[in-house]
PDB file of C-alpha atoms in Angstrom:
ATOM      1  CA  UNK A   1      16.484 -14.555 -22.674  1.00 92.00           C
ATOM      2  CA  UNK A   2      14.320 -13.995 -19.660  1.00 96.00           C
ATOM      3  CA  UNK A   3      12.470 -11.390 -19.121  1.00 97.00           C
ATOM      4  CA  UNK A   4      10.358  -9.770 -16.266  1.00 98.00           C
ATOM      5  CA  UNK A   5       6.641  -8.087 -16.972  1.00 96.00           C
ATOM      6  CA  UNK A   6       6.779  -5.981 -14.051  1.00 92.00           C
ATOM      7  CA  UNK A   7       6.956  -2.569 -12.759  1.00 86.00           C
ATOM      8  CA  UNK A   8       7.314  -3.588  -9.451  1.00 89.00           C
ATOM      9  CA  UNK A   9      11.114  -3.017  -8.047  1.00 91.00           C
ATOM     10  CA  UNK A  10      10.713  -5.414  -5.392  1.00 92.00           C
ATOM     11  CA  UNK A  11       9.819  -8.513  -8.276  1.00 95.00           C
ATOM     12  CA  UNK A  12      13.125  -7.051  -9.809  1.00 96.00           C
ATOM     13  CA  UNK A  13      14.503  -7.313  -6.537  1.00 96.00           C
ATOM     14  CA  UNK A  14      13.648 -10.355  -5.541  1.00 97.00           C
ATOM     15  CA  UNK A  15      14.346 -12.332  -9.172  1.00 98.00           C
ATOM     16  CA  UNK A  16      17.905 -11.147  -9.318  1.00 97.00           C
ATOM     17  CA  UNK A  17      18.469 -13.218  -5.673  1.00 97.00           C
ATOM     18  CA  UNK A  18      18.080 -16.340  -8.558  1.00 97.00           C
ATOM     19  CA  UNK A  19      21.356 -15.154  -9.888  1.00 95.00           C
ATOM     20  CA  UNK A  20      19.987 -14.381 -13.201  1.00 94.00           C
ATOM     21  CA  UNK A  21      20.129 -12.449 -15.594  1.00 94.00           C
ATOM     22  CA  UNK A  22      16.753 -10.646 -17.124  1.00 96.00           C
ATOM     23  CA  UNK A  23      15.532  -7.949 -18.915  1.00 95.00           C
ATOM     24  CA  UNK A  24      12.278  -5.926 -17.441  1.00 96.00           C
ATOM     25  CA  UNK A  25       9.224  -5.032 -19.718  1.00 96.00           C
ATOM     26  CA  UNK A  26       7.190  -2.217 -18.213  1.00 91.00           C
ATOM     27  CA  UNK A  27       4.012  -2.973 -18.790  1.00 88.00           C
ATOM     28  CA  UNK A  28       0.739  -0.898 -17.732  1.00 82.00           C
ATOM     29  CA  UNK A  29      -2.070  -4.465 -17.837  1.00 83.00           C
ATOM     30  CA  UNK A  30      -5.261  -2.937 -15.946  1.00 80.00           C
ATOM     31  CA  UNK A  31      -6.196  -5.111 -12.843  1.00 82.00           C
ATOM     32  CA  UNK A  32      -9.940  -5.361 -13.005  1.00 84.00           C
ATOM     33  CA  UNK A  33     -11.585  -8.344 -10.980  1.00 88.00           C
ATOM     34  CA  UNK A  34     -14.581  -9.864 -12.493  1.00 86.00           C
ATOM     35  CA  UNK A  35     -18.213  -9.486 -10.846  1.00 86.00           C
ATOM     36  CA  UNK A  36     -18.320 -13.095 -10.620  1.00 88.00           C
ATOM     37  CA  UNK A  37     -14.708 -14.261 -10.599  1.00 91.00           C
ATOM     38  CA  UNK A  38     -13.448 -15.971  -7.583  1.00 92.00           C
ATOM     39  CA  UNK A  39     -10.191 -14.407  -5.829  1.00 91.00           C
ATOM     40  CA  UNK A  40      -7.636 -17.101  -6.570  1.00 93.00           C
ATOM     41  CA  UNK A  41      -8.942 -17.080 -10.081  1.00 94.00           C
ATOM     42  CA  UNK A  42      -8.630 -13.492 -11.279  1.00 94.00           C
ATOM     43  CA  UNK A  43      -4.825 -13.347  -9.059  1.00 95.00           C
ATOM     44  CA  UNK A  44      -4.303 -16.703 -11.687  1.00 96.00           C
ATOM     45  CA  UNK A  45      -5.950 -14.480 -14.609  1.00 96.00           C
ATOM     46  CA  UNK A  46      -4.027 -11.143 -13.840  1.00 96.00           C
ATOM     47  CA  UNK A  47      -0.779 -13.096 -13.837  1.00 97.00           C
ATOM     48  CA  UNK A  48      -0.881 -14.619 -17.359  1.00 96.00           C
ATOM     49  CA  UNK A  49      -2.208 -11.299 -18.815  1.00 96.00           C
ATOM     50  CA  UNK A  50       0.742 -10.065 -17.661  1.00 96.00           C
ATOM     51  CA  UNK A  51       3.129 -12.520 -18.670  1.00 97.00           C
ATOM     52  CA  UNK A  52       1.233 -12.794 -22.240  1.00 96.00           C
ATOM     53  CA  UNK A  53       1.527  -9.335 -22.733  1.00 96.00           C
ATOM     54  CA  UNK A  54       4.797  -9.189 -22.362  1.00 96.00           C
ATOM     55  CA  UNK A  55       5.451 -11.949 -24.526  1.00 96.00           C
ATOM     56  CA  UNK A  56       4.248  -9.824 -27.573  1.00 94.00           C
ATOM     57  CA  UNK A  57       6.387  -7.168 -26.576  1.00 93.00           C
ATOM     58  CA  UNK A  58       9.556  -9.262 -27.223  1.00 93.00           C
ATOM     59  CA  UNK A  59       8.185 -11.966 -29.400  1.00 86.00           C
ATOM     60  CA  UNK A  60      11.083 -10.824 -32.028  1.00 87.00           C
ATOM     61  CA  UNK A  61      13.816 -12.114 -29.080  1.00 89.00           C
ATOM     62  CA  UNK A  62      14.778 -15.458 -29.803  1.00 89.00           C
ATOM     63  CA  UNK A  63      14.098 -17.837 -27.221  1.00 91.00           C
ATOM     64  CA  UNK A  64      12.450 -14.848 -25.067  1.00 95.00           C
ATOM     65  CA  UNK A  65      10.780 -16.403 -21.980  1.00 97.00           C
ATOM     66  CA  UNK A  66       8.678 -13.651 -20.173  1.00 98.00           C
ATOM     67  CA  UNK A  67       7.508 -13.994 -16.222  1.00 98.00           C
ATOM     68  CA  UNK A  68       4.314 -12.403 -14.877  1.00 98.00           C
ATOM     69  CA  UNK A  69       3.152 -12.297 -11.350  1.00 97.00           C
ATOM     70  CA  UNK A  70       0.349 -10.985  -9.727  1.00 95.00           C
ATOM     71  CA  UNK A  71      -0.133 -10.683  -5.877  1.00 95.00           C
ATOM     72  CA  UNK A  72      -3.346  -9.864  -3.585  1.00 95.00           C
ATOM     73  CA  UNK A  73      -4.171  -9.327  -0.415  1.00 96.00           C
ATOM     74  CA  UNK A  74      -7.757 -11.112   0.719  1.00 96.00           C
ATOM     75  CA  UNK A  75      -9.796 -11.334   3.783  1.00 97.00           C
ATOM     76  CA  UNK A  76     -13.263 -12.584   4.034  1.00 95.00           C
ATOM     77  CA  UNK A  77     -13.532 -13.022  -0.010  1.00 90.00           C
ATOM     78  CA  UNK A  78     -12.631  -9.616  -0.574  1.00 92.00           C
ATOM     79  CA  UNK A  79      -9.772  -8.499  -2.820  1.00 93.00           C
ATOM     80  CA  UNK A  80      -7.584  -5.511  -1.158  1.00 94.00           C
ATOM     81  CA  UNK A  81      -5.500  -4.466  -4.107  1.00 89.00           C
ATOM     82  CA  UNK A  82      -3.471  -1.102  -4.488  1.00 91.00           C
ATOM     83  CA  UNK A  83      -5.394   1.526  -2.433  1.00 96.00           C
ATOM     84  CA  UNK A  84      -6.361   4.519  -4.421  1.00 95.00           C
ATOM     85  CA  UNK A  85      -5.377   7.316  -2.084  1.00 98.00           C
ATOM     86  CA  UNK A  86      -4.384   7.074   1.305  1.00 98.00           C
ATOM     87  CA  UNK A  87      -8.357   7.297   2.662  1.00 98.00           C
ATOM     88  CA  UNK A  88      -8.426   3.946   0.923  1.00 98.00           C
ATOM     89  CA  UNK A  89      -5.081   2.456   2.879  1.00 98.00           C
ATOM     90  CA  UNK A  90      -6.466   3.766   6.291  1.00 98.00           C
ATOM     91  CA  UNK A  91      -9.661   1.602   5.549  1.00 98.00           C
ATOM     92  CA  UNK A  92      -7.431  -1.351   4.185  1.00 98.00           C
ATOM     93  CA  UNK A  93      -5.259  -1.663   7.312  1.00 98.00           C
ATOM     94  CA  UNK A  94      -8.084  -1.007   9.780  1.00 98.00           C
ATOM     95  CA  UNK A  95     -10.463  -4.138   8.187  1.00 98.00           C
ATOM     96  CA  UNK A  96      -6.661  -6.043   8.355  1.00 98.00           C
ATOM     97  CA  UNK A  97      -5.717  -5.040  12.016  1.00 98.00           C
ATOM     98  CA  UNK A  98      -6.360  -8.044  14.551  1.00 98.00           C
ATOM     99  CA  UNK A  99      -6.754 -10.263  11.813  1.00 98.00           C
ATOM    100  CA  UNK A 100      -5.496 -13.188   9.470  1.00 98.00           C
ATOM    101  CA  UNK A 101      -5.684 -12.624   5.393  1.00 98.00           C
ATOM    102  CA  UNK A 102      -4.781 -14.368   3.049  1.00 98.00           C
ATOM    103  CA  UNK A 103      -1.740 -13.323   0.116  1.00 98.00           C
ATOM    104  CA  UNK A 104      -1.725 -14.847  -3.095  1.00 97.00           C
ATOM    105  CA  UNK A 105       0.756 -14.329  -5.666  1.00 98.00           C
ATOM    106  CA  UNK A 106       0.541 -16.719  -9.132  1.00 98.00           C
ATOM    107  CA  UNK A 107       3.612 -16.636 -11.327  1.00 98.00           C
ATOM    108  CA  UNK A 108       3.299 -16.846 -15.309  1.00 98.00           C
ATOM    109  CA  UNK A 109       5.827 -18.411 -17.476  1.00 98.00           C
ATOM    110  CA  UNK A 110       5.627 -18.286 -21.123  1.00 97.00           C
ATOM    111  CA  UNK A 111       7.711 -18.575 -24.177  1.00 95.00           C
ATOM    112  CA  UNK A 112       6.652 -19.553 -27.491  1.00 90.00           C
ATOM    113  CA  UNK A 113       4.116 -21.964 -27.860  1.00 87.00           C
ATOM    114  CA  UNK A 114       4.999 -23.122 -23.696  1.00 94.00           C
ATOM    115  CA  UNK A 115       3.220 -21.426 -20.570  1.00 96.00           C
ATOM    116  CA  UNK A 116       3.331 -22.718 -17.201  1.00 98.00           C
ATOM    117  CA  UNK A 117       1.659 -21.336 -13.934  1.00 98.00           C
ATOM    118  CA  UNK A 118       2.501 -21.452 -10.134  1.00 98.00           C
ATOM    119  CA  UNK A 119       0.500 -20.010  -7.185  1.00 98.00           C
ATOM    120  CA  UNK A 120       1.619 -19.381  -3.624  1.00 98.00           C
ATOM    121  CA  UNK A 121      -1.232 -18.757  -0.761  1.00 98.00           C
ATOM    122  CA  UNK A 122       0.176 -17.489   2.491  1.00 98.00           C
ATOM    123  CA  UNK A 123      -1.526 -16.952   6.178  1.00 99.00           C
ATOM    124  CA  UNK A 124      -0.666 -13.392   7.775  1.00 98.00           C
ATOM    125  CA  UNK A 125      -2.117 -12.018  11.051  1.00 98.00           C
ATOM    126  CA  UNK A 126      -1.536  -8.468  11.530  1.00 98.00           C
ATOM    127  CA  UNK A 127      -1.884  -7.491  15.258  1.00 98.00           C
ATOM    128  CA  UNK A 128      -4.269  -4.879  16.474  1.00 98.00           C
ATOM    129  CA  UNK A 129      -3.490  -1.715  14.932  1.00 98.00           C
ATOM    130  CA  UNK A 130      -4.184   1.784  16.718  1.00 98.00           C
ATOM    131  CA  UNK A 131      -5.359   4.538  15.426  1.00 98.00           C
ATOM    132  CA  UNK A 132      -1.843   5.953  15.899  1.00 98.00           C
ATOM    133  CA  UNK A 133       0.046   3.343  14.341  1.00 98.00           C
ATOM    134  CA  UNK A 134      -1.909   3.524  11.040  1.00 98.00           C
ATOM    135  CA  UNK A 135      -1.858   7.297  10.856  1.00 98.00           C
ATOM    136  CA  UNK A 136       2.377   6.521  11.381  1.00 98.00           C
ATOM    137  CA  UNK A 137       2.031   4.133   8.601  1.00 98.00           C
ATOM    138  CA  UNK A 138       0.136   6.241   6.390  1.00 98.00           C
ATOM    139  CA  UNK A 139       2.369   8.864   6.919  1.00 98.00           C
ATOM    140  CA  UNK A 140       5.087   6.785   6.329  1.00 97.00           C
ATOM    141  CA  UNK A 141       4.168   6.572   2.465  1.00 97.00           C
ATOM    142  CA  UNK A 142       5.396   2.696   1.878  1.00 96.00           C
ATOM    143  CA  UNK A 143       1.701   1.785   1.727  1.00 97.00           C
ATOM    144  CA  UNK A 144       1.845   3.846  -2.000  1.00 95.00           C
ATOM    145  CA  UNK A 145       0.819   1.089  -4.791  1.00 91.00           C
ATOM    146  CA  UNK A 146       1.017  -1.902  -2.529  1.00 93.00           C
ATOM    147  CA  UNK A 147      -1.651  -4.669  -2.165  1.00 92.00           C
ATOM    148  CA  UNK A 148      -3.584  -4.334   0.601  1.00 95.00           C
ATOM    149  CA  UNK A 149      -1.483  -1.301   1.847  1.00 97.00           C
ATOM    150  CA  UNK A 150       1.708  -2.566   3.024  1.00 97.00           C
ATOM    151  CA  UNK A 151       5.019  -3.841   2.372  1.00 95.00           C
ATOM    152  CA  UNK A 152       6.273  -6.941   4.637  1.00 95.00           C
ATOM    153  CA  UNK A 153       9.644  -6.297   4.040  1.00 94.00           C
ATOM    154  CA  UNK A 154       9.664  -2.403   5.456  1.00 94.00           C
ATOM    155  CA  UNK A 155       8.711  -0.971   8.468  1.00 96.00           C
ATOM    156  CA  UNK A 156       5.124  -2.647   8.333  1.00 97.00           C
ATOM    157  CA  UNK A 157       6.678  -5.854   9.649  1.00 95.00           C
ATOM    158  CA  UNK A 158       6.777  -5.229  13.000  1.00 97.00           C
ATOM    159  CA  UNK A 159       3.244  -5.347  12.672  1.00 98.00           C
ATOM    160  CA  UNK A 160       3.081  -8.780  11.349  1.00 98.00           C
ATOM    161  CA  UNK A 161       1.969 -11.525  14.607  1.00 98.00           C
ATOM    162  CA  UNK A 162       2.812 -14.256  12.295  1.00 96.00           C
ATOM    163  CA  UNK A 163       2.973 -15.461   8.616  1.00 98.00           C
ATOM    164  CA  UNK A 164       2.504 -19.286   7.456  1.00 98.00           C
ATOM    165  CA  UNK A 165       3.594 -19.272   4.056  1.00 98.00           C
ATOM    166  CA  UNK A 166       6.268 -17.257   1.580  1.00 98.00           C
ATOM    167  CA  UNK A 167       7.790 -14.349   2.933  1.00 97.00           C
ATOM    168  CA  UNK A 168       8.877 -13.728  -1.079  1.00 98.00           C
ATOM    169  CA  UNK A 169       5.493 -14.860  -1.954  1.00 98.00           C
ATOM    170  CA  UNK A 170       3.974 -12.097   0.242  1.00 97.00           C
ATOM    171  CA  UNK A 171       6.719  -9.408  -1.064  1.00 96.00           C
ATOM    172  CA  UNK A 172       5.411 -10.066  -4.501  1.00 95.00           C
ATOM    173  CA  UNK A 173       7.388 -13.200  -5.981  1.00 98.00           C
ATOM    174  CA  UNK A 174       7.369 -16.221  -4.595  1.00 98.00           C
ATOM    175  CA  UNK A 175      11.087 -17.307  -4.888  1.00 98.00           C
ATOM    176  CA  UNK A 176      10.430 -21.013  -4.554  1.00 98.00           C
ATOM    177  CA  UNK A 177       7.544 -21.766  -7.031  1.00 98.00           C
ATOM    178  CA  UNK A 178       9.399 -19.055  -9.475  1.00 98.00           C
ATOM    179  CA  UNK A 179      12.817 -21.208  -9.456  1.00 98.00           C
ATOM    180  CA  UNK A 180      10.873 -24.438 -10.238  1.00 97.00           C
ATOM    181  CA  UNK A 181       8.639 -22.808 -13.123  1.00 98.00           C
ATOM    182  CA  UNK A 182      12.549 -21.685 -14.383  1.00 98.00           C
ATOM    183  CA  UNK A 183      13.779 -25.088 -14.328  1.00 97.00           C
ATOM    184  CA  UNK A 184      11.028 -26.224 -16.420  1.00 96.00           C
ATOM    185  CA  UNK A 185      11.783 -24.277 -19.232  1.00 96.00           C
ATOM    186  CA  UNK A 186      15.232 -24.723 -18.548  1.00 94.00           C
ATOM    187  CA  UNK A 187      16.447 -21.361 -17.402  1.00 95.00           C
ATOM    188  CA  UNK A 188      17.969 -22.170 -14.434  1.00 92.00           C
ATOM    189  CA  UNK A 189      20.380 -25.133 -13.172  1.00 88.00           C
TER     190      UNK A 189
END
């Protein structure tokens, strides 16, 4: 039985487009990055916390198989996760406007004894923002407990000049990587 470590109804979402089905573990795993841990590893590090975490949760389900993901926004080295408040998003989307960041999400699969690990990296350039856009944005609410401030899929896409990369990957699971991490452990055809 798969299941999902994630609060995040857009993971939930976006895993039930597989045609599977899952069960979803709520987990609260804090997301702290290390003084001196590089970007890609502590997305990598979050991910399999997750995943592990929810392992132990269901580790009395036979043949329990438990997916974690973890997704950040970065630009110049700098991790933008959830904004605190929306002070924080205003400063998030103004260092963002005009500019390309990076999104990576890694993807944790684990069952007993068996864990593999995927990571998508994707290119978006957000165009130049004004003043009055953000405050529209922020005002909007969708920003609420979303890496660097924004959701892709809602109204914050019409800010988006391009994206190289995984439009699921940037939503929060990459659909791609997460299919071929299932057929590994032999959860889906």
């Amino acid at each position: 039985m798969l299941h999902l470590a994630s609060r995040s109804p857009r993971r939930a979402e976006l895993l039930a487009r597989l045609g599977l089905d899952f069960g979803v573990i709520d987990l609260d795993i804090p997301e702290q990055q290390g003084a001196s841990e590089a970007a890609f590893e502590y997305v990598r590090r979050v991910a399999r916390e997750k995943a592990g975490a929810g392992l132990l949760e269901v580790v009395a389900v036979p043949d329990a198989a438990v997916l974690g993901a973890d997704t950040e926004v970065i630009l110049d080295g700098r991790v933008f996760g959830k904004p605190a408040d929306a002070a924080a998003a205003v400063e998030m989307l103004r260092a963002l406007s005009g500019r390309t960041h990076e999104v990576i999400t890694a993807v944790s699969l684990v069952s007993a004894g068996r864990e593999a690990q995927a990571v998508s990296t994707s290119q978006v350039k957000v165009t130049l923002l004004s003043d009055a856009e953000i405050a529209a944005y922020i005002d909007s609410g969708e920003w609420e407990g979303k890496a660097g401030a924004y959701a892709i899929q809602g109204r914050f896409q019409a800010y988006i000049e391009y994206l190289s990369g995984s439009y699921s990957g940037v939503m929060g699971l990459p659909l791609f990587e997460t299919s071929r991490l299932l057929k590994q452990f032999g959860l889906l055809a």
